N, CA and C of each residue as an Amber inpcrd file, in Angstrom:
protein
   513
  14.6190000  22.7480000  46.6360000  13.2070000  22.5620000  46.9990000
  12.5720000  21.6830000  46.1030000  11.5000000  20.0470000  46.2040000
  10.5100000  20.1010000  45.2910000   9.4840000  21.1000000  44.2780000
   8.6910000  20.6490000  43.4820000   7.6320000  21.3660000  42.9510000
   6.9470000  20.8030000  44.0520000   5.7680000  21.3690000  44.5200000
   4.1590000  20.2520000  44.9360000   3.6190000  20.6190000  44.2720000
   2.2990000  19.8710000  43.7820000   1.0030000  20.3430000  43.1960000
  -0.0220000  21.0870000  43.6860000  -0.0870000  21.7660000  43.3230000
  -1.8710000  23.3040000  43.6720000  -0.3780000  24.0010000  44.7690000
   0.8220000  24.0210000  44.2460000   1.5400000  25.5810000  44.6030000
   1.4470000  26.5150000  43.6820000   1.1280000  27.6560000  44.8420000
   1.1250000  28.8710000  43.6550000   1.9730000  30.4160000  44.7230000
   2.8370000  29.5450000  45.1610000   4.7230000  30.1810000  45.5880000
   4.9930000  29.3520000  46.4210000   6.2040000  30.1030000  46.7040000
   7.0900000  29.0590000  48.0820000   7.8430000  29.9230000  48.6510000
   7.3960000  30.0820000  49.6870000   8.1840000  31.2680000  50.7520000
   9.1210000  30.4290000  51.5820000  10.5300000  31.8430000  51.0390000
  11.6710000  30.9670000  51.6080000  11.8400000  32.4610000  53.3750000
  12.9050000  32.0930000  53.4900000  13.3370000  32.3570000  54.7950000
  14.8810000  32.2080000  54.6770000  15.6020000  33.0180000  55.2310000
  17.0870000  33.1190000  55.9880000  17.5250000  34.1330000  56.8550000
  18.9260000  33.5940000  57.6470000  19.1590000  34.9800000  58.2770000
  20.3680000  33.9710000  58.8160000  21.5170000  34.9200000  58.8620000
  22.8350000  34.0780000  59.5860000  22.1780000  33.4170000  60.8240000
  23.2090000  32.1850000  60.8000000  22.8960000  31.5820000  61.7710000
  22.9480000  31.8710000  63.0890000  21.6170000  31.6430000  63.9100000
  22.2140000  31.8580000  65.4450000  21.2540000  32.8460000  65.9880000
  21.2490000  34.0490000  64.5870000  20.6510000  35.2480000  65.0420000
  19.3300000  35.6150000  65.1170000  17.5650000  36.4970000  65.3690000
  16.8970000  36.5380000  65.3570000  16.1010000  37.0450000  64.2260000
  16.4910000  37.9350000  63.5010000  15.2610000  38.2850000  62.4200000
  15.6380000  37.9280000  61.3680000  14.4550000  36.9150000  60.2560000
  14.5790000  36.4780000  58.8890000  14.2840000  37.7920000  57.9800000
  15.2150000  37.4470000  56.8000000  14.5450000  38.4400000  56.0160000
  14.2280000  37.5340000  54.8600000  12.8670000  37.7420000  54.5180000
  11.5850000  36.0860000  53.2340000  11.8320000  36.7360000  52.3940000
  11.1870000  35.7510000  51.0440000  11.7520000  36.4860000  49.6450000
  10.9160000  35.2370000  49.5500000  10.2860000  35.2200000  47.9530000
   9.1760000  34.4620000  47.3880000   9.6390000  34.2490000  45.5240000
   9.9980000  32.9190000  46.1050000   9.3890000  31.9490000  44.4920000
   8.4720000  31.5920000  44.4570000   7.6280000  31.6580000  43.0030000
   6.5490000  31.4630000  42.7360000   6.2760000  29.5170000  42.0070000
   5.4590000  29.5300000  41.9740000   5.0690000  28.2520000  41.2880000
   6.0120000  28.0350000  40.1660000   6.3550000  26.5990000  39.8770000
   6.9040000  25.8180000  38.8420000   8.8240000  25.9430000  39.8730000
   8.8650000  26.9450000  40.3330000  10.5120000  27.5690000  40.2870000
  11.2940000  26.6050000  41.5090000  11.9800000  26.0590000  41.7880000
  13.0460000  25.5280000  42.8840000  13.9660000  25.9910000  43.2040000
  14.4750000  27.2320000  42.4700000  15.3450000  27.7180000  42.9120000
  15.2360000  29.7950000  43.5180000  16.0490000  30.1120000  44.9470000
  15.6980000  31.6740000  44.1750000  17.4040000  31.8670000  45.2120000
  17.7430000  32.9360000  43.9430000  18.9270000  33.4210000  43.9680000
  19.5630000  34.5770000  45.0380000  19.8880000  35.3280000  45.6750000
  19.6800000  35.9560000  47.0900000  21.2890000  36.7770000  45.9750000
  21.2790000  37.4690000  46.7990000  22.6620000  38.6940000  46.6650000
  22.7020000  39.5340000  48.1460000  23.7570000  39.9850000  48.4250000
  23.6250000  40.4710000  49.4740000  24.0330000  40.1960000  50.4330000
  24.9080000  39.0850000  50.4440000  24.9560000  38.3050000  51.8400000
  26.0850000  38.4760000  51.9390000  26.7080000  38.1980000  53.0120000
  27.6830000  38.1430000  53.6940000  29.2830000  37.3880000  53.5320000
  30.3350000  37.8180000  53.1560000  31.1260000  36.8950000  52.8270000
  31.7370000  36.0330000  53.8900000  32.2410000  34.3160000  53.8690000
  32.2370000  33.2900000  54.6650000  31.3430000  33.1820000  55.8320000
  30.5540000  33.5730000  55.7080000  28.7480000  33.3750000  56.6600000
  28.1110000  31.9080000  56.7920000  27.8940000  31.5020000  57.6550000
  26.5510000  30.5040000  57.5780000  25.5660000  30.8130000  57.5950000
  24.1130000  30.6250000  56.7670000  22.9490000  31.4190000  57.3100000
  22.4020000  30.0800000  57.5780000  20.7280000  30.1920000  57.7980000
  20.1810000  29.2720000  57.6620000  19.1540000  29.4120000  57.1590000
  18.2600000  28.6850000  56.7330000  17.7070000  29.1530000  55.7710000
  16.2080000  27.9600000  55.8990000  14.9450000  28.1140000  55.5060000
  13.8090000  27.5810000  56.2480000  12.9940000  27.5180000  54.7160000
  12.1760000  26.7730000  54.1580000  10.8130000  27.3310000  53.4230000
   9.6740000  26.4240000  53.4130000   8.2670000  26.9500000  53.0580000
   7.5110000  26.4440000  53.0400000   6.6030000  26.3120000  51.2740000
   4.9350000  25.6240000  51.1190000   4.4510000  26.0910000  50.2040000
   2.9420000  26.9050000  50.7010000   2.4180000  27.5240000  49.7610000
   1.4610000  28.2930000  49.6900000   0.6030000  27.7410000  48.8060000
  -0.7820000  27.2240000  49.2020000  -1.1220000  27.0670000  47.9010000
  -2.3720000  27.8220000  47.0880000  -2.9070000  29.0680000  47.6610000
  -3.6360000  29.6470000  47.4280000  -3.5400000  31.2840000  47.3300000
  -3.6600000  32.3160000  46.9360000  -3.7090000  33.1780000  47.1470000
  -5.3620000  33.9330000  47.4930000  -4.7050000  34.2660000  49.0360000
  -5.6730000  34.3600000  49.5920000  -5.1520000  35.9200000  51.1540000
  -5.9260000  35.8940000  51.6270000  -6.2360000  37.1070000  53.1650000
  -5.2570000  36.1100000  54.0560000  -5.5780000  34.7730000  54.5390000
  -5.4310000  34.3430000  54.9630000  -4.5070000  32.1100000  54.8250000
  -3.9560000  32.4590000  53.1840000  -3.6190000  31.8380000  52.9820000
  -1.7900000  31.8310000  53.9420000  -1.6740000  30.7290000  55.0260000
  -0.3310000  30.6620000  55.3820000   0.3580000  29.6000000  55.1730000
   0.4130000  29.0810000  54.3120000   0.5980000  27.9530000  53.3630000
   1.0720000  26.6270000  54.5140000   1.9720000  25.7100000  54.4060000
   2.3570000  24.6180000  55.5060000   3.2470000  25.2800000  56.0570000
   3.8080000  24.0550000  56.8010000   4.6800000  24.6600000  58.0660000
   6.2560000  24.4470000  57.6010000   7.1230000  25.4500000  57.9160000
   8.3650000  25.8430000  57.5840000   9.1090000  24.2450000  57.5510000
   9.9330000  24.0400000  56.3820000  10.0530000  23.3880000  56.2210000
  11.6020000  23.2200000  58.2770000  12.3120000  21.8990000  57.8410000
  13.3080000  21.4640000  58.9660000  14.6600000  23.1810000  58.1110000
  14.9720000  23.3650000  59.5930000  16.3010000  24.4360000  58.7320000
  17.9040000  23.5000000  58.0760000  17.3090000  24.1650000  56.9590000
  19.0200000  23.9230000  56.2780000  20.2110000  25.0030000  56.2120000
  21.8160000  24.4120000  56.4810000  22.1030000  25.6180000  56.0580000
  22.9390000  25.8130000  54.7510000  23.7290000  26.9760000  54.7410000
  25.2510000  26.7890000  53.6170000  25.6550000  27.9890000  54.2700000
  27.4450000  27.8400000  53.5720000  28.4630000  28.8390000  54.2130000
  28.1920000  29.2340000  52.7790000  28.3330000  30.6730000  53.0030000
  28.6150000  31.9310000  51.4970000  30.8260000  31.5870000  51.1060000
  31.2170000  31.7370000  50.4890000  32.3380000  31.8850000  50.1930000
  33.1990000  33.1280000  50.1770000  34.6630000  33.6050000  50.3890000
  35.0810000  34.2150000  50.5890000  34.4510000  35.8110000  49.8770000
  34.0790000  35.1460000  48.4330000  33.8360000  36.9900000  47.8840000
  32.3920000  36.2570000  47.2550000  31.6120000  36.4390000  47.7720000
  29.8310000  35.7890000  46.5080000  29.4010000  36.2170000  46.0670000
  28.9750000  35.2420000  44.7830000  28.1950000  36.7280000  43.8590000
  26.8840000  36.4550000  43.8950000  27.0030000  35.4960000  43.9040000
  25.5700000  34.7660000  44.3880000  24.8540000  33.5120000  45.0780000
  23.8150000  33.6250000  46.1170000  23.4960000  31.7640000  46.1820000
  22.5500000  31.3370000  45.7220000  22.1020000  30.5180000  45.4350000
  20.9280000  29.8240000  45.1060000  20.5990000  28.9320000  45.9780000
  19.1420000  28.8760000  46.5700000  18.7110000  27.6180000  47.8940000
  18.4320000  26.3740000  46.5520000  18.0430000  25.4820000  47.0700000
  17.5270000  24.3520000  46.0950000  17.1350000  23.0180000  47.5210000
  16.7760000  23.2470000  48.3840000  15.9260000  22.0380000  48.8230000
  15.6070000  22.5660000  51.1390000  15.1380000  21.9880000  51.0670000
  14.7740000  21.3550000  52.4620000  13.6280000  21.0800000  52.7810000
   9.2870000  24.5880000  62.0140000   8.8070000  24.7130000  62.9580000
   8.1730000  25.3810000  63.7720000   8.1870000  26.3880000  63.2250000
   7.9380000  26.6270000  64.6890000   7.5710000  27.8770000  65.2540000
   8.4920000  28.3600000  64.5690000   8.2680000  30.3050000  65.5190000
   6.7290000  30.7740000  65.0560000   6.7580000  31.6550000  66.4420000
   5.5990000  32.5880000  65.4900000   6.4180000  34.1260000  65.0730000
   5.0900000  34.2560000  63.7680000   5.7950000  35.4910000  63.1190000
   4.6690000  35.8880000  62.4860000   5.1040000  36.9000000  61.9300000
   4.6540000  37.7740000  61.2720000   4.1560000  36.8770000  59.2270000
   2.5000000  36.7730000  58.8420000   2.7580000  36.6980000  57.6840000
   1.5930000  37.8100000  56.6240000   2.6060000  37.9420000  55.7070000
   1.8000000  39.1210000  55.0520000   1.6190000  38.3400000  53.7760000
   0.4730000  39.1300000  53.4630000  -0.1630000  39.1790000  52.1130000
  -0.3840000  39.6540000  51.1040000   0.0630000  39.1520000  49.9950000
  -0.1460000  40.9530000  49.0150000  -1.5780000  40.1600000  47.7190000
  -2.4620000  40.9380000  47.7760000  -3.9270000  40.0340000  46.3490000
  -4.4860000  41.4220000  46.1180000  -4.9000000  41.1410000  44.8100000
  -4.4910000  40.2440000  44.0770000  -3.0680000  40.3090000  43.2170000
  -2.4010000  39.3830000  43.1910000  -1.3170000  39.7100000  42.2710000
  -1.3080000  38.5590000  41.1650000  -1.5140000  39.0720000  39.7160000
  -0.9170000  40.4180000  39.1560000  -2.1830000  41.0620000  39.4400000
  -2.3430000  42.2800000  39.5210000  -3.1720000  43.3420000  39.6820000
  -2.8220000  44.4220000  39.1350000  -3.9450000  45.8490000  38.4460000
  -4.0530000  47.2660000  37.6920000  -2.6790000  47.9420000  38.4520000
  -1.9680000  48.3960000  40.0520000  -1.7920000  48.0760000  40.4680000
  -2.0830000  49.1070000  41.5800000  -3.6080000  48.4360000  42.2030000
  -4.3270000  48.6010000  43.4560000  -3.8700000  46.4610000  43.6530000
  -3.6550000  47.2380000  44.9940000  -3.8020000  45.9000000  45.6240000
  -4.1210000  45.4960000  46.6390000  -4.4780000  45.0920000  47.6040000
  -4.9450000  44.3970000  49.0320000  -3.2750000  44.4580000  50.1760000
  -2.5840000  44.5540000  51.2010000  -1.8400000  44.2570000  51.9840000
  -2.4940000  44.1110000  53.3520000  -2.1740000  42.3170000  53.6590000
  -2.2400000  42.6930000  54.8980000  -1.4110000  41.5510000  55.6060000
  -1.4690000  42.1310000  56.8380000  -0.8920000  41.7390000  57.9210000
  -0.8600000  40.6740000  59.1800000  -0.5590000  40.0730000  59.1630000
  -0.8240000  39.5410000  61.3780000   0.2590000  39.0920000  61.7860000
   0.3640000  39.4800000  63.7330000   1.5110000  39.0520000  64.0760000
   0.9900000  38.9020000  64.9760000   1.2850000  38.0460000  65.8080000
   1.0730000  37.4680000  67.4810000   1.6550000  39.2460000  68.3680000
   1.6370000  40.2990000  68.2050000   1.8340000  41.4030000  69.0070000
   1.6650000  42.7000000  67.8090000   2.1140000  44.1640000  68.4780000
   1.4080000  45.0160000  67.7770000   2.9630000  45.3460000  66.6590000
   2.2300000  45.6330000  65.7120000   3.3030000  45.9030000  64.0500000
   3.6560000  47.8090000  64.8960000   5.0830000  47.8570000  64.2840000
   5.0800000  49.0290000  64.0150000   6.1550000  48.9090000  62.7260000
   6.2310000  49.1130000  61.6940000   6.2550000  49.0030000  60.3780000
   6.2370000  50.1330000  59.5870000   7.2710000  49.8630000  57.9490000
   7.3470000  50.2810000  57.1540000   6.8070000  49.5990000  56.0710000
   6.2400000  50.0260000  55.1710000   5.6820000  49.3480000  53.5950000
   6.5560000  50.4560000  52.8210000   7.6660000  49.5440000  51.7120000
   8.1220000  50.6620000  50.6480000   7.7160000  49.9300000  48.9780000
   7.8360000  50.5030000  48.7710000   7.4230000  49.3660000  46.9470000
   8.4410000  50.4920000  45.8190000   9.1060000  50.0870000  45.4180000
  10.2630000  50.2530000  44.2020000  10.1240000  49.5030000  42.8920000
  10.2470000  50.6510000  42.3570000   9.9090000  49.8250000  41.0090000
  11.2390000  48.7490000  40.1750000  11.5300000  48.2900000  39.3540000
  12.9250000  47.2270000  38.7690000  13.8880000  48.1030000  38.5620000
  13.9400000  49.3480000  38.4540000  14.9920000  50.0380000  38.4930000
  15.6790000  50.8050000  39.8790000  14.8310000  50.3340000  40.9740000
  15.0230000  50.3850000  42.6360000  14.6140000  51.8180000  42.5780000
  13.8050000  53.1970000  41.9230000  13.5080000  53.7870000  42.2440000
  11.7310000  53.5000000  43.3900000  12.2060000  54.2200000  44.6160000
  11.2080000  54.6170000  45.8220000   9.6990000  54.4930000  45.2790000
   8.2860000  54.1170000  44.4860000   7.6510000  54.4110000  44.3180000
   6.0230000  55.1170000  45.3830000   6.6430000  54.2470000  46.6410000
   5.4040000  53.6680000  47.4340000   5.6590000  53.8980000  48.8530000
   5.7240000  54.6010000  49.6920000   6.0770000  54.2490000  51.1480000
   4.9960000  55.0620000  52.1840000   5.0080000  53.6650000  52.9530000
   4.2550000  54.4530000  54.3930000   4.5840000  53.4520000  55.5630000
   4.3400000  54.4910000  56.6260000   4.6750000  53.6680000  58.2150000
   3.3640000  52.7760000  58.8080000   3.5010000  52.0960000  59.4240000
   2.3010000  51.4050000  59.7690000   2.5050000  51.0690000  60.8920000
   1.4580000  51.2910000  61.7880000   0.9650000  50.9470000  63.5650000
  -0.2130000  50.0120000  63.6010000   0.0590000  49.3180000  64.4730000
  -1.2780000  48.3060000  65.1930000  -1.3750000  47.8470000  66.2290000
  -1.8930000  48.2860000  67.8100000  -1.6120000  47.9110000  68.4780000
  -2.2880000  45.9420000  68.5490000  -3.1370000  46.1490000  67.8240000
  -3.9400000  44.1230000  67.9050000  -3.1130000  43.7470000  66.8250000
  -1.7830000  43.6640000  66.2870000  -1.4190000  42.9440000  65.0360000
  -1.6140000  42.8360000  64.1970000  -3.1320000  43.1000000  63.1700000
  -3.3140000  42.9190000  62.3840000  -3.6890000  44.2930000  61.3300000
  -2.6540000  44.3050000  60.5700000  -3.1050000  46.3340000  59.4020000
  -3.4500000  45.2850000  58.8270000  -4.7870000  45.5990000  57.7560000
  -5.3420000  45.4030000  56.4780000  -5.5810000  46.5190000  55.8760000
  -4.8300000  47.1740000  54.4060000  -5.3300000  48.3020000  53.6690000
  -5.1600000  47.8730000  52.0220000  -6.0070000  48.8930000  51.5560000
  -5.9010000  49.1240000  50.2770000  -4.7780000  49.6480000  49.2950000
  -3.8060000  49.5240000  49.3690000  -2.5260000  50.3880000  48.4000000
  -3.4470000  50.4120000  46.6110000  -2.8530000  52.3310000  46.6050000
  -3.1950000  51.8650000  45.1370000  -1.8550000  53.1590000  44.9120000
  -0.9490000  52.4440000  43.8930000   0.2980000  52.5200000  43.9920000
   0.3540000  54.2410000  42.5590000  -0.5020000  54.6080000  41.6180000
  -0.6350000  55.0690000  41.2850000   0.2130000  55.3430000  39.9420000
   0.9280000  54.5500000  39.6040000   1.8250000  54.1290000  38.6620000
   1.5640000  53.8860000  37.2360000   2.0390000  54.6170000  36.2810000
   1.5700000  54.3080000  34.7160000   1.9840000  53.1980000  34.5270000
   3.1620000  52.7180000  34.5080000   4.6080000  51.5470000  33.7720000
   3.7160000  50.0570000  34.0820000   3.5030000  49.1310000  33.4480000
   3.2240000  48.2180000  33.9980000   4.3630000  47.6330000  34.4480000
   4.3120000  46.2580000  34.9240000   6.1990000  45.5060000  35.3330000
   5.7990000  45.0100000  36.3830000   7.3470000  44.8650000  36.9870000
   7.3860000  44.2530000  37.9770000   7.7270000  45.2280000  39.0640000
   7.3580000  45.1430000  40.1040000   7.6910000  45.8790000  41.6980000
   7.8290000  45.4820000  42.7020000   8.4470000  45.4040000  43.6520000
   9.4950000  44.9600000  44.1990000   8.6360000  45.9940000  45.9520000
   7.5280000  45.1100000  46.8010000   6.8770000  45.7250000  48.0590000
   8.2130000  45.1780000  48.9530000   8.8640000  46.1530000  50.2490000
   9.6370000  45.4050000  50.9240000   8.4130000  45.8740000  52.2390000
   8.0830000  45.2670000  53.2470000   8.2380000  45.2090000  54.4320000
   9.1090000  45.1330000  55.6630000   9.6650000  46.4810000  56.8320000
  10.0220000  46.0690000  57.2950000   9.9880000  46.6560000  58.9510000
  10.5590000  46.0960000  60.2650000  10.2880000  46.6710000  61.4320000
  12.0150000  46.0980000  62.0420000  11.8900000  46.2610000  62.7470000
  13.4410000  46.4120000  63.9090000  13.8690000  45.1450000  63.6830000
  13.1560000  43.7720000  63.4980000  13.3550000  42.6990000  63.6100000
  12.5990000  41.8880000  62.1100000  12.2740000  42.7000000  61.5810000
  11.9070000  41.0770000  60.5360000  11.7000000  42.3820000  58.9750000
  11.4180000  41.4310000  58.3950000  12.3890000  41.7630000  56.8350000
  11.4440000  40.9550000  56.0700000  10.6700000  41.4300000  55.0460000
   9.7120000  40.3780000  54.2040000   9.6020000  41.0290000  52.5550000
  10.6150000  40.5230000  51.3720000  10.2820000  41.1640000  49.7780000
   9.3330000  40.4520000  49.3090000   8.1580000  41.1530000  48.3550000
   7.2180000  40.3160000  47.7560000   7.3120000  41.4650000  46.3960000
   7.0030000  40.3320000  45.1600000   7.1230000  40.8680000  44.0480000
   6.0150000  41.4180000  43.3270000   5.8930000  41.7500000  43.1090000
   3.9510000  42.3430000  42.6320000   4.3180000  42.7540000  41.2190000
   3.3960000  42.2960000  40.4440000   2.9010000  41.8240000  39.2520000
   1.7030000  43.2800000  38.5810000   2.5120000  44.0070000  37.7010000
   0.8660000  45.6640000  37.4170000   1.1070000  45.3420000  35.6690000
  -0.1270000  44.8800000  35.6760000  -0.7620000  44.4860000  34.3630000
  -1.5740000  45.9660000  33.6250000
């Protein structure tokens, strides 16, 4: 994709072609590539991207781009995207980011929510975990990680059909 004026981040979603659940990741402003690991060999994936121009609980960004595809090799190491409307989906916001270990988590969905929040440090150690439920499809909560180390952490939200990963910077 091309960089966009005013962009704070780019959301990217991808999945095995023709399947339902999207996995999500984020590339922050100024980046036009996203590296993925853990993909299946010799498999066609579809992906979309969109631009988010502000950090706020209601910032949903632009519409998803048209669907693009790529196929992994027989022994993929890493895959990178470089460019590219539709579905009702879960929207997740984390703010402020960067933060001091305390941040807001907001999730909006058209139906009820039944999922799990996990936060991992940079070496993969689980530092926070919580199961969440909401009949209204809206979850708003403040999370305090109570960690001493500054640095990059990874938040993973998952339910049976959806996975989204976000990077959190603690200063």
